[in-house]
Coordinates of C-alpha atoms in Angstrom, one line a residue:
X3 CA -0.1 -0.7 -0.1
X4 CA 1.2 3.1 -0.7
X5 CA 1.7 6.1 1.7
X6 CA 0.6 8.8 -0.8
X7 CA 1.8 11.1 1.9
X8 CA 5.2 10.8 1.3
X9 CA 4.9 9.6 -2.4
X10 CA 6.6 12.1 -5.4
X11 CA 4.1 13.0 -8.1
X12 CA 6.7 11.8 -11.2
X13 CA 4.5 12.5 -14.0
X14 CA 0.4 11.8 -16.3
X15 CA -0.1 8.7 -16.5
X16 CA -1.0 9.9 -20.1
X17 CA 2.9 10.7 -20.7
X18 CA 3.8 7.5 -20.6
X19 CA 3.1 5.2 -23.9
X20 CA 1.6 1.7 -23.4
X21 CA 4.2 -0.8 -23.5
X22 CA 6.4 1.9 -22.5
X23 CA 8.5 3.7 -19.9
X24 CA 10.3 6.9 -18.5
X25 CA 12.8 7.6 -16.2
X26 CA 12.3 9.6 -13.4
X27 CA 14.1 11.0 -10.3
X28 CA 12.3 10.0 -6.8
X29 CA 14.5 10.8 -3.5
X30 CA 17.7 11.7 -5.8
X31 CA 17.3 7.8 -6.9
X32 CA 16.6 7.1 -10.7
X33 CA 13.5 4.7 -11.0
X34 CA 12.3 3.6 -14.1
X35 CA 7.8 3.8 -14.5
X36 CA 6.3 1.7 -16.8
X37 CA 2.7 1.2 -18.1
X38 CA 1.9 -1.9 -19.6
X39 CA -0.7 -2.5 -22.2
X40 CA -3.5 -3.0 -19.6
X41 CA -2.8 0.4 -17.8
X42 CA -1.1 -0.6 -15.5
X43 CA 1.3 1.1 -14.2
X44 CA 4.4 -0.3 -12.7
X45 CA 7.9 1.4 -11.1
X46 CA 11.6 -0.4 -11.0
X47 CA 15.4 0.7 -10.3
X48 CA 15.9 1.8 -13.3
X49 CA 20.1 0.7 -12.8
X50 CA 20.5 -2.8 -14.8
X51 CA 22.7 -4.4 -13.2
X52 CA 24.3 -6.1 -15.4
X53 CA 25.6 -3.3 -17.0
X54 CA 25.5 -0.7 -14.4
X55 CA 24.1 1.9 -17.0
X56 CA 20.6 3.7 -15.8
X57 CA 19.0 2.7 -18.8
X58 CA 15.8 0.1 -17.7
X59 CA 13.2 2.4 -18.4
X60 CA 14.5 2.2 -22.3
X61 CA 14.1 -1.2 -22.4
X62 CA 11.5 -3.5 -24.6
X63 CA 8.4 -4.3 -22.6
X64 CA 6.0 -7.3 -23.0
X65 CA 5.5 -10.4 -20.6
X66 CA 6.8 -13.4 -20.3
X67 CA 3.8 -16.1 -19.4
X68 CA 2.0 -13.8 -16.6
X69 CA 4.2 -11.6 -15.3
X70 CA 4.6 -8.2 -17.2
X71 CA 8.7 -7.4 -17.8
X72 CA 11.3 -5.6 -19.2
X73 CA 13.9 -6.8 -21.4
X74 CA 16.9 -4.4 -20.6
X75 CA 18.0 -2.5 -23.9
X76 CA 21.8 -3.7 -22.6
X77 CA 21.9 -7.4 -22.6
X78 CA 18.5 -8.3 -23.2
X79 CA 17.9 -9.9 -19.0
X80 CA 14.4 -9.7 -18.3
X81 CA 12.8 -8.4 -15.0
X82 CA 9.4 -8.7 -13.7
X83 CA 7.7 -5.5 -13.1
X84 CA 5.8 -6.4 -10.2
X85 CA 9.0 -7.8 -8.2
X86 CA 11.9 -6.4 -9.8
X87 CA 13.3 -9.8 -10.2
X88 CA 15.5 -11.1 -13.1
X89 CA 13.8 -13.8 -14.6
X90 CA 16.8 -14.8 -16.4
X91 CA 19.2 -14.9 -13.4
X92 CA 17.2 -15.6 -9.9
X93 CA 20.3 -14.1 -7.8
X94 CA 20.0 -10.6 -9.5
X95 CA 17.1 -8.5 -9.2
X96 CA 16.8 -4.1 -9.4
X97 CA 14.1 -2.3 -6.8
X98 CA 10.4 -2.5 -6.7
X99 CA 8.5 0.2 -5.6
X100 CA 4.9 1.3 -4.8
X101 CA 3.0 3.4 -7.4
X102 CA -0.4 4.5 -8.0
X103 CA -2.4 6.8 -9.6
X104 CA -4.2 9.9 -8.5
X105 CA -6.1 11.8 -10.7
X106 CA -4.4 10.6 -13.6
X107 CA -0.7 11.6 -11.6
X108 CA 1.8 8.7 -11.2
X109 CA 2.3 8.8 -7.6
X110 CA 6.1 6.8 -6.5
X111 CA 6.2 5.4 -3.2
X112 CA 9.0 3.6 -1.8
X113 CA 10.7 0.4 -2.3
X114 CA 8.7 -3.2 -1.6

């Protein structure tokens, strides 16, 4: 559950293309915010742990099984947008964040 009083407004949900992402700074941390084909919004860390580059917001959004994922534009590892878990290497993950849309504005909260 997101704490709306402590959440950061990052953009209008309409600013995020379906099947796309945007990068935002939340409390000084790079966060990647995505909107999936069904309109769901997710937020995970933007830094690809394999390359160290802040690029996940520019990855390819899709699904693997029932999991919504982003594939890194660097080495193509897939990250579950719900949890931040790397589906190609169980020992690796990125942080996932609470996210909510209120009156058309995307709010990002703390790390889950």
